[in-house]
Amino acid sequence: EGDRGCGPCSLGQGTDGRCSTRHAEPEVAVARAESRLTELDSIAGDGDLGLSMARGAAAIRALPETAWATPAIALTQMSSVLSRAIAGSSGPFYATALLRAARNLPDDPVADDWAAAFAAAVSSIGELGGAKPGDRTMLDALLPAAHTLASGLAGGTAPREAWAHAVQAARVGAAATARMHPRLGRAAYLGERVLGMPDAGAEAVVIWLAAIEVA
């Protein structure tokens, strides 16, 4: 039987197997980063990502206990509330990704199941938005994280260690966006003016991934 660690819910799973609502580190971390995300998004976007992500975090915290019955149910409920709470393109991206992950996750997932669901979620964002690696988007953090997690687990790395490596891969990917010329969205019209600062969406990914690591 596989290891049941390594996942947004399983890292904070209660002894009864339910996704615990007591571990709110990702939501807290995102809310605390509101000003930083707003600053970054003001450079190349509408400047509303910080507030939108904070609203999304609040919406997740407000979910009832029944929303956490199983990992798949929790992801589906998060998808629903984030589609309404997060403005702009990020809302549909997160909602679609979470729903895709839920559809690829069994009720009692092991680490490899989480990795597969994570990869499916990341792929759905590229399908929806048309972004590719190097386009200076959230995918530049998500894709290396998903790849690192899957390859680490496949190579026998313990789930928590594999997740830590995935977070570091996301951090490196997000930092690299500071050197990328944007090709999509409003930022594409700004050209070199956005160079030197990381993409806000990619930075947001690092924040919540890192918070899951310590949850």
Backbone as a ProteinNet text record, in pm:
[ID]
protein_1_A
[PRIMARY]
EGDRGCGPCSLGQGTDGRCSTRHAEPEVAVARAESRLTELDSIAGDGDLGLSMARGAAAIRALPETAWATPAIALTQMSSVLSRAIAGSSGPFYATALLRAARNLPDDPVADDWAAAFAAAVSSIGELGGAKPGDRTMLDALLPAAHTLASGLAGGTAPREAWAHAVQAARVGAAATARMHPRLGRAAYLGERVLGMPDAGAEAVVIWLAAIEVA
[TERTIARY]
85.5	0	88.6	52.7	136.2	129.2	223.5	227.9	116	47	-66.8	-31.3	97.4	136.9	133.7	173.6	197	70.3	3	-113.3	-169.2	-241.8	-296.2	-383.6	-452.7	-534.4	-459.4	-389.5	-330.2	-217.5	-151.8	-48.2	-108.5	-237.5	-302.8	-424.4	-415.6	-530.8	-548.9	-673.1	-703.3	-689.7	-696.8	-681.2	-797.1	-909.3	-1022.9	-1018.7	-910.7	-897.3	-957	-1026.4	-1089	-986	-1007.4	-918.9	-942.7	-838.9	-856.2	-870.2	-964.6	-978.7	-894.2	-823.7	-742.8	-610.4	-572.8	-445.9	-473.4	-470.2	-508.7	-389.1	-269	-149.6	-153.9	-198.1	-200.9	-288.6	-407.3	-496.4	-438.5	-379.6	-319.1	-201.3	-118	-1	-40.6	-143.2	-189.7	-244.8	-321.8	-377.7	-267.4	-165.4	-55	26.2	23.5	101.5	24.3	-91.8	-176	-100.7	-29.6	37.9	148.1	222.2	329.3	273.1	166.7	105.8	44.1	-12.6	-68.9	40.7	153.5	266.3	314	332.5	379.8	277.5	150.6	46.6	24.2	57.2	42.6	144.2	254.1	357.7	315.1	252.1	221	75.6	-7.9	-147.4	-240.9	-354.6	-455.7	-437.1	-343.3	-318.1	-416.8	-496.7	-600.5	-574.3	-459.8	-436.4	-426.9	-360.2	-347.4	-482.1	-569.4	-702.9	-782.9	-772.6	-847.2	-804	-673.7	-624.5	-663.8	-662.7	-705.5	-853.2	-933.8	-1075.8	-1093.7	-1012.9	-1019.1	-984	-880.9	-840.5	-952	-1017.1	-1127.4	-1243.7	-1268.9	-1378.3	-1351	-1226.5	-1191.9	-1205.3	-1160.5	-1172.3	-1318	-1407.1	-1548.9	-1624.8	-1559.1	-1627.7	-1673.8	-1790.6	-1839.9	-1760.3	-1771.1	-1697.3	-1731.2	-1853.4	-1893.8	-1817.8	-1758	-1682.8	-1554.3	-1514.1	-1386.1	-1402.7	-1515	-1543.6	-1438.9	-1398.9	-1293.1	-1207.4	-1086.6	-1003.2	-1070.3	-1134.2	-1197.7	-1312.6	-1390.7	-1499.9	-1443.8	-1337.1	-1276.3	-1227.5	-1160.7	-1110.9	-1225.5	-1333.5	-1450	-1513.2	-1524.6	-1582.2	-1492.9	-1361.6	-1270	-1280.8	-1294.4	-1311.5	-1433.1	-1541.2	-1665.8	-1652.8	-1594.1	-1587.1	-1482.3	-1372.7	-1269.4	-1313.9	-1401.1	-1450.8	-1527.3	-1583.6	-1658.4	-1574.1	-1477.4	-1403	-1285.4	-1221.6	-1101.5	-1137.5	-1104.3	-1137.6	-1037.8	-1074.7	-984.6	-967.6	-860.4	-837	-794.6	-738.4	-690.4	-803.5	-921.9	-1035.2	-1068.4	-1094.4	-1121.8	-1006	-882.2	-767.2	-763.5	-775.2	-772.2	-893.7	-1009.7	-1130.8	-1121.1	-1074.1	-1060.2	-956.8	-844.8	-738.5	-784.6	-852.3	-899	-1002.8	-1090.3	-1192.1	-1128.4	-1029.3	-959.5	-887	-825.6	-757.9	-857.3	-972.1	-1074.2	-1119.9	-1133.8	-1181.5	-1076.8	-953.1	-845.4	-798.9	-875.8	-832.2	-930.6	-884	-973	-1005.8	-1101.7	-1143.5	-1035.1	-950	-846.2	-709.4	-664	-545.1	-414.2	-320.9	-183.1	-101.1	26.4	110.4	110.8	122	124.6	-5.8	-116.9	-245.8	-245.9	-189.4	-181.9	-95	15.8	105.4	36	-38.5	-110	-219.4	-289.8	-395	-336.2	-222.5	-154.6	-113.6	-56	-14.6	-134.3	-245	-365.7	-418.2	-413.1	-458.6	-375.1	-243.5	-153.7	-176.9	-195	-220.8	-348	-448.1	-575.7	-561.1	-469.3	-447.7	-388.8	-292.2	-235.1	-337.4	-423	-527.3	-625.6	-660.6	-759.5	-703.8	-581.6	-526.6	-432.2	-386.5	-295.7	-151.7	-118.8	17.8	111.3	237.7	342.6	457.5	546.9	663.4	739.8	777.7	850.9	764.8	632.7	541.8	524.2	593	583.8	442.6	404.9	274.8	291.3	181.4	182	233.4	220.9	268	418.8	490.6	636.1	677.3	587.3	609.9	544.4	425.6	350.2	409	449.5	499.6	623.4	725.8	841.4	807.3	712.7	672.1	606.7	514.4	444.9	541.8	633	731.4	823.6	870.2	962	895.4	769.7	696.8	681.7	635.8	613	742.6	846.8	973.5	1037.1	1021.7	1076.8	1010.5	878.3	805.7	838.3	847.9	879.7	1018.1	1106.8	1242	1258.5	1149.1	1154.7	1173.7	1169.4	1182.3	1059.6	1080	968.5	876.3	744.8	649.4	677.8	704.3	728	854.5	955.9	1078.5	1053.8	976.1	942.9	864.6	773.6	696.5	787.2	882.1	976.2	1057.6	1098.4	1172.2	1083.2	956.1	862	844.3	836.1	823.5	946.5	1063.7	1186.1	1189.6	1142.3	1136.5	1042.8	931.3	838.2	902.5	977.1	1043.5	1145.5	1221.1	1318.9	1246.9	1138	1062	1001.6	947.8	888.9	995.2	1110.9	1219.4	1264.9	1262.1	1305.1	1213	1087.7	996.2	1040.3	1124.6	1174.9	1261	1308.5	1392.4	1317.4	1188.5	1109.7	1030.8	1022.9	938.6	796	699.4	561.3	503.9	425.3	365.4	213.2	156.1	11	-42.1	-167.7	-233	-180	-218.6	-179.2	-27.8	39.8	185.1	256.7	195.4	259.5	282.1	200.8	213.8	319.6	366.6	462.1	607.1	628.1	761.7	864.1	978.1	1089.8	1062.7	956.5	927.5	896	858.8	826.2	946.4	1054.9	1172	1231.8	1281.5	1341.7	1253.8	1125.2	1031.4	959	939	872	724.2	669.4	526.2	445.8	343.1	262.8	193.9	141.4	73.4	166.8	288.6	387.6	429.9	443.3	480.5	370.7	245.4	134.3	139.1	173.5	185.3	287.7	403.1	508	458.8	384.2	336.3	247.7	149.5	60.7	121.8	208.5	276.4	366.6	441.1	530	451.1	334.2	250.9	195.3	162.8	117.7	229.2	353	468	476.8	443.1	456.7	325.2	216.7	85.2	81.9
-119	0	123.4	223.4	341.5	433.3	525.4	625.3	725.7	761.8	851.6	996.7	1025.9	1165.3	1235.5	1360.2	1434.5	1479.3	1579.2	1634.8	1747.4	1840.9	1954.9	1917.1	1804.9	1760.6	1659.5	1565.2	1456.9	1503.2	1614.7	1665.1	1713.5	1745.6	1788.3	1703.9	1574.8	1487.7	1443.6	1443.4	1401.2	1251	1204	1061.8	980.1	1045.1	972.8	969.1	1022.3	1019.4	1138.6	1224.2	1340.7	1451.2	1532.8	1647.4	1744.8	1778.8	1862.6	2009.6	2076.4	2221	2294.6	2219.9	2283.4	2334.3	2289.1	2328.4	2431.5	2557.6	2664.1	2744.7	2686.1	2760.4	2818.3	2742.6	2800.8	2925.4	2919.3	3035.1	3154.4	3127.3	3234.9	3296.4	3212.3	3261.8	3349	3307.4	3386.1	3520.3	3518.9	3644.2	3739.6	3686.4	3770.1	3827.8	3760.6	3805.2	3901.6	3947.1	4032.2	4153.2	4225.5	4347.5	4315.8	4208.5	4168.9	4130.8	4052.1	4011.2	4130.2	4222.7	4343.8	4425.6	4437.6	4512.7	4451.7	4320.3	4253.8	4261.9	4243.4	4245.2	4385	4486.3	4624	4656.7	4582.3	4606.2	4556.7	4440.6	4380	4337.4	4367.6	4325.9	4435.2	4393.7	4489.2	4531.5	4471.4	4508.2	4451.4	4354.1	4301.3	4158.7	4102.8	3962.8	3942.6	4033.4	4019.3	4013.9	4107.3	4110.2	3987	3948.5	3832.1	3704.9	3687.4	3568.2	3569.2	3687.4	3698.1	3661.9	3705.2	3669.7	3519.5	3463	3318.9	3242.8	3289.3	3225.5	3232.8	3348.4	3364.9	3272.9	3257.1	3170.5	3025.2	2983.1	2846	2826.2	2924.1	2913.1	2906	2965.7	2969.5	2843.4	2750.9	2628.2	2550	2488.3	2410.2	2281.3	2221.9	2098.7	1987.6	1986.7	1882.1	1889.8	2005	2020.3	1938.7	1888.9	1820.4	1670.5	1615.7	1474	1383	1412.5	1338.2	1439.3	1401.6	1494	1542.8	1453	1492.6	1589.9	1565.8	1657.4	1793.2	1793.3	1919.5	2000.1	1934.4	2004.1	2058.9	1981.2	2026.8	2149.1	2147.8	2261.9	2385.1	2365.4	2477.6	2535.1	2448.7	2494.6	2585	2543.3	2619.1	2758.4	2767.2	2898.5	2988.6	2930.6	3013.9	3069.8	2998	3049	3179	3198.1	3320.3	3424.1	3378.2	3470.2	3538.1	3470.3	3524.6	3589.3	3716.4	3791.8	3763	3805.7	3793.6	3650	3625.9	3492.9	3391.5	3438	3344.7	3261.3	3319	3245.8	3121.9	3135.6	3018	2918.6	2969.1	2878.7	2791.1	2854.1	2777.1	2685.4	2734.9	2653.8	2531	2551.4	2440.4	2340.1	2391	2302.2	2216.6	2277.5	2202.9	2097.9	2133.8	2038.7	1922.1	1952.5	1845.4	1753.5	1812.8	1731.4	1641.4	1697.4	1619.5	1499.9	1520.8	1413.7	1304.4	1334.7	1237.4	1179.2	1204.5	1163.4	1064.3	948.3	854.4	904.7	839.4	883.3	864	767.7	737.4	740.2	858.9	868.2	841.2	784.3	770.8	877.3	884.9	992.5	998.5	882.9	882.1	935.4	910	963.3	1115.6	1170.2	1315.7	1375.3	1309.7	1359.3	1358.6	1252.1	1243.8	1349.5	1371.1	1472.8	1612.1	1635.7	1764.6	1788.9	1687.6	1701.1	1728.5	1660.2	1682.2	1823.7	1872.4	2008.6	2111.4	2093.1	2187	2184.5	2066.7	2055.6	2128.6	2124.3	2188.5	2339.6	2398.1	2542.9	2579.4	2500.9	2525.4	2508.4	2408.4	2385.1	2501.1	2553	2660.6	2793.1	2826.2	2957.4	2962.4	2846.5	2843.6	2879.2	2890.4	2926.8	2807.5	2838.4	2737.9	2777.7	2684.6	2720.4	2835.8	2932.5	3046.9	3165.2	3151.5	3262	3360.2	3336.1	3421.7	3416.8	3299.5	3280	3188.8	3160.9	3070.9	2932.3	2894.9	2763.9	2748.9	2859.6	2851.1	2809.5	2819.6	2765.7	2629	2613	2489.5	2370.1	2390.6	2278.3	2212.6	2290.1	2224	2158.5	2216.3	2155.8	2020.2	2014.8	1889.5	1783.3	1823.8	1729	1677.7	1767.5	1728.7	1635.6	1662.9	1576.9	1436.6	1427.7	1296.8	1218.1	1284.3	1214.2	1173.7	1257.2	1222.9	1100.7	1097	981.8	856	870.7	755.8	700.5	788.2	746.1	697.6	692.5	640.1	743.3	871.6	976	975.7	994.8	1000.3	1116.5	1100.9	1203.1	1344.3	1360.5	1496.4	1557	1474.9	1524.1	1557.5	1474	1500.1	1630.3	1654.2	1779.2	1899.4	1885.9	1995	2027.3	1924.4	1946.4	2013.5	1975.4	2036.4	2184.8	2218.2	2359.1	2437.4	2378.9	2447	2465	2365.7	2376.8	2489.7	2502.2	2611.7	2745.5	2751.3	2876	2919.2	2824.3	2853.2	2896.6	2827.4	2862.4	3000.5	3035.1	3168.3	3276.5	3253	3351.2	3372.6	3266.8	3276.6	3364.4	3381	3465.1	3610.4	3650	3787.9	3815.9	3709.9	3725.9	3693.4	3666.9	3626.9	3743	3745.5	3842.7	3787.4	3858.5	3808.8	3798.9	3694.2	3672.3	3670.6	3673.3	3664.7	3775.3	3813	3910.2	4051.5	4133.3	4273.6	4291.5	4202	4213.1	4205.6	4139.1	4125.1	4260.2	4358.5	4491.3	4576	4529.4	4607.8	4574.5	4461.1	4425.4	4422.8	4486.6	4481.8	4556.2	4631.9	4707.1	4617.4	4493.2	4402.7	4319.1	4327.4	4247.1	4292	4194.5	4223.8	4188.7	4169.6	4131.9	4004.2	3910.6	3785.6	3805.4	3711.8	3714.7	3695.4	3775.1	3769.2	3634.1	3580.7	3451.8	3339.4	3341.7	3240.5	3255.1	3378.7	3403.4	3353.6	3371.5	3323	3171.3	3104.4	2958.4	2915.1	2980.5	2946.1	2965	3070.7	3100.8	2989.5	2945.9	2843.7	2704.2	2677	2547.7	2534.8	2640.1	2637.9	2625.6	2686.6	2678.4	2537.6	2470	2330.8	2244.2	2276.3	2198.3	2195.3	2306.4	2313.9	2289.6	2265.4	2246.8	2121.1
0	0	0	-78.3	-91.8	28.3	32.7	139.9	120.7	230.8	219.9	245.5	251	264	130.4	130.6	8.2	-62.5	-11	-76.4	5.6	-57.2	13.8	130.9	120.4	232.6	317.2	254.1	331.5	420.9	388.2	477.1	608.2	606.2	729.1	757.8	726.9	741.2	885.3	929.3	1064.6	1081.4	1205.8	1232.7	1179.1	1149.6	1093.9	942.2	881.4	737.1	667.4	741.2	680.1	661.4	559	539.3	653.5	725.6	843.7	809.4	873	857.1	958.8	1044.7	1148.4	1093.3	974.3	914.9	806.5	842	749.4	701.1	708.7	671.6	530.4	427.5	292.7	282.9	342	335.8	411.1	526.9	605.7	531.3	471.8	400	281.8	209.3	94.8	141.1	248.5	299.8	344.4	408.3	454.6	339	226	110.2	21	66.1	-18.7	-73.1	11.8	-33.9	-133.7	-109.6	-201.6	-337.6	-339.1	-465.2	-537.3	-461.7	-521.8	-587.7	-520	-575.4	-706.6	-708.5	-829.2	-941.6	-907.7	-1009.9	-1064.9	-987.8	-1035.7	-1144.4	-1146.5	-1246.3	-1383.8	-1387	-1516.1	-1532.2	-1433.8	-1441.3	-1395	-1342	-1297.1	-1151.8	-1083.8	-945.1	-845.6	-888.8	-799.7	-752.8	-790.2	-755.2	-604.4	-534.6	-389.9	-321.2	-354.8	-295.2	-335.1	-461.6	-508.5	-437.3	-421.6	-353.2	-205.9	-144.5	-4.9	8.5	-87.2	-85.7	-104.4	-192.5	-212.7	-86.3	-16.7	108.5	211.9	219.8	314.5	279.3	149.9	106.4	143.2	131.7	169.3	319.4	397.2	542.8	586.4	507.3	543.6	503.7	436.1	396.1	519.1	512.3	626.1	643.3	758.7	787.8	689.2	639.2	545.4	413.9	385.6	261	261.5	379.2	392.4	414.5	369.8	393	330.2	208.2	139.1	63.9	25.6	-51.2	-179.2	-253.1	-378.3	-354.3	-250.7	-217.8	-178.5	-100.3	-58.1	-177.8	-271.1	-389.4	-473.7	-484.8	-561.1	-496.2	-364.4	-293.4	-305.2	-297.5	-315	-455.3	-553.6	-691.5	-704.1	-642.4	-651.6	-591.6	-472.1	-406.8	-471.6	-520.7	-582.6	-716.8	-785.5	-913.1	-894.6	-775.1	-746.1	-672.6	-594.9	-508.2	-576.5	-671.1	-734.6	-867.1	-880.1	-1000.6	-1112.1	-1232.5	-1346.3	-1392.2	-1467.1	-1522.6	-1417.3	-1306.9	-1204.7	-1145.1	-1130.4	-1075.5	-1156	-1286.3	-1368.4	-1371.3	-1370.4	-1372.8	-1247.7	-1132	-1007.4	-996.3	-1034	-1025	-1114.9	-1236.9	-1331	-1282.6	-1232.8	-1185.3	-1068.1	-973.2	-856.6	-894.8	-987.7	-1030.9	-1105.6	-1190.1	-1261.9	-1163.2	-1062.9	-961.7	-889.7	-854.1	-783.4	-865.4	-994.6	-1081.6	-1102.1	-1069.6	-1086	-953.2	-847	-714.1	-652.5	-608.5	-539.1	-399.2	-335.8	-202.5	-97	-118.1	-18.9	-88.1	-129.1	-214.2	-141.6	-215.7	-169.1	-240.8	-209.3	-261.4	-413.7	-478.6	-624.7	-683.5	-615.3	-660.8	-655.5	-547.8	-535.5	-646	-674.8	-779.1	-914.8	-943.5	-1070.2	-1078.1	-967.5	-964.9	-981.5	-918	-930.2	-1074.8	-1139	-1278.5	-1369.1	-1343.6	-1423.5	-1405.1	-1282	-1253.3	-1327.8	-1324	-1391.6	-1542.3	-1597.8	-1741.6	-1781.6	-1695.3	-1727.9	-1740.8	-1665.1	-1673.6	-1808.7	-1854.8	-1986.5	-2096.9	-2082.7	-2182.6	-2187.2	-2070.8	-2063.9	-2112.6	-2070.9	-2102.6	-2220.2	-2265.6	-2379.6	-2346.9	-2219.5	-2180.6	-2193.9	-2218.2	-2227.9	-2135.9	-2105.6	-2024.5	-2088.1	-2007.5	-2058.8	-2095	-2080.7	-2113.3	-1997.8	-1887.7	-1769.2	-1709.6	-1664.8	-1601.2	-1479.9	-1414	-1299.7	-1336.2	-1464.5	-1506.9	-1493.6	-1497.5	-1483.9	-1343.4	-1248.3	-1114	-1098.3	-1154.5	-1136.2	-1210.7	-1335.1	-1414.7	-1353.9	-1316.3	-1253.8	-1120.2	-1047.4	-920.4	-943.9	-1038.9	-1067.8	-1118.8	-1206.2	-1260.6	-1151	-1066.2	-959.1	-859.4	-827.1	-734	-790.6	-914.9	-976.3	-991.4	-1038.6	-1059.8	-927.4	-825.7	-695.2	-635.9	-640.8	-588.1	-667.2	-800	-884.2	-852.9	-808.1	-775.1	-632.4	-557.8	-422.7	-313	-347.1	-245.7	-154.9	-26.5	67.9	32.1	51.9	8.4	57.7	185.6	235.3	175.5	157.2	94.7	-51.5	-119.6	-259.5	-272.6	-177.2	-180	-156.9	-64	-37.8	-162.6	-234.9	-359.3	-463.8	-465.5	-559.6	-530.3	-402.4	-363.2	-407.7	-389.1	-431	-582.5	-656.5	-802.3	-843.9	-773.4	-801.5	-771.3	-662.2	-622.9	-729.7	-779.9	-885.6	-1013.1	-1045.7	-1165	-1157.2	-1041	-1023.9	-1034.5	-973.5	-980.1	-1123.8	-1202.7	-1342.2	-1425.7	-1382.4	-1460.5	-1463.6	-1370	-1369.5	-1491.5	-1556.7	-1675.8	-1803.9	-1792.4	-1909	-1967.7	-2098.7	-2167.3	-2171.5	-2118.5	-2117.7	-2258	-2281.1	-2412.7	-2408.9	-2289.6	-2277.1	-2187.7	-2208.5	-2121.9	-2137.3	-2041.5	-2043.7	-2040.5	-1968.3	-1954.2	-2087.7	-2186.2	-2317	-2383.3	-2348.4	-2408.5	-2338	-2224.3	-2146.2	-2178.2	-2242.2	-2286.2	-2174.7	-2199.7	-2105.7	-1975.4	-1969.1	-1847.2	-1727.9	-1754.9	-1644.6	-1600.9	-1674.2	-1639.8	-1506.8	-1432.9	-1303.3	-1185.5	-1209.5	-1103.7	-1145.5	-1054.1	-1090	-1120	-1193.1	-1222.9	-1095.1	-1078.4	-955.9	-939.1	-1048.2	-1039.9	-1000	-1054.4	-1018.8	-873.4	-828.9	-689.4	-595.4	-633.8	-551.8	-537.7	-645.8	-642.3	-537.7	-537.5	-441.4	-298.4	-275.9	-140.5	-87.1	-167.5	-112	-115.1	-212.2	-211.2	-88.2	-58.4	57.6	187.1	192	312	331.3	221.8	231.8	288.7	250.9	297.5	449.5	513.8	659.5	732.1	657.8	720.3	807.5
[MASK]
+++++++++++++++++++++++++++++++++++++++++++++++++++++++++++++++++++++++++++++++++++++++++++++++++++++++++++++++++++++++++++++++++++++++++++++++++++++++++++++++++++++++++++++++++++++++++++++++++++++++++++++++++++++++

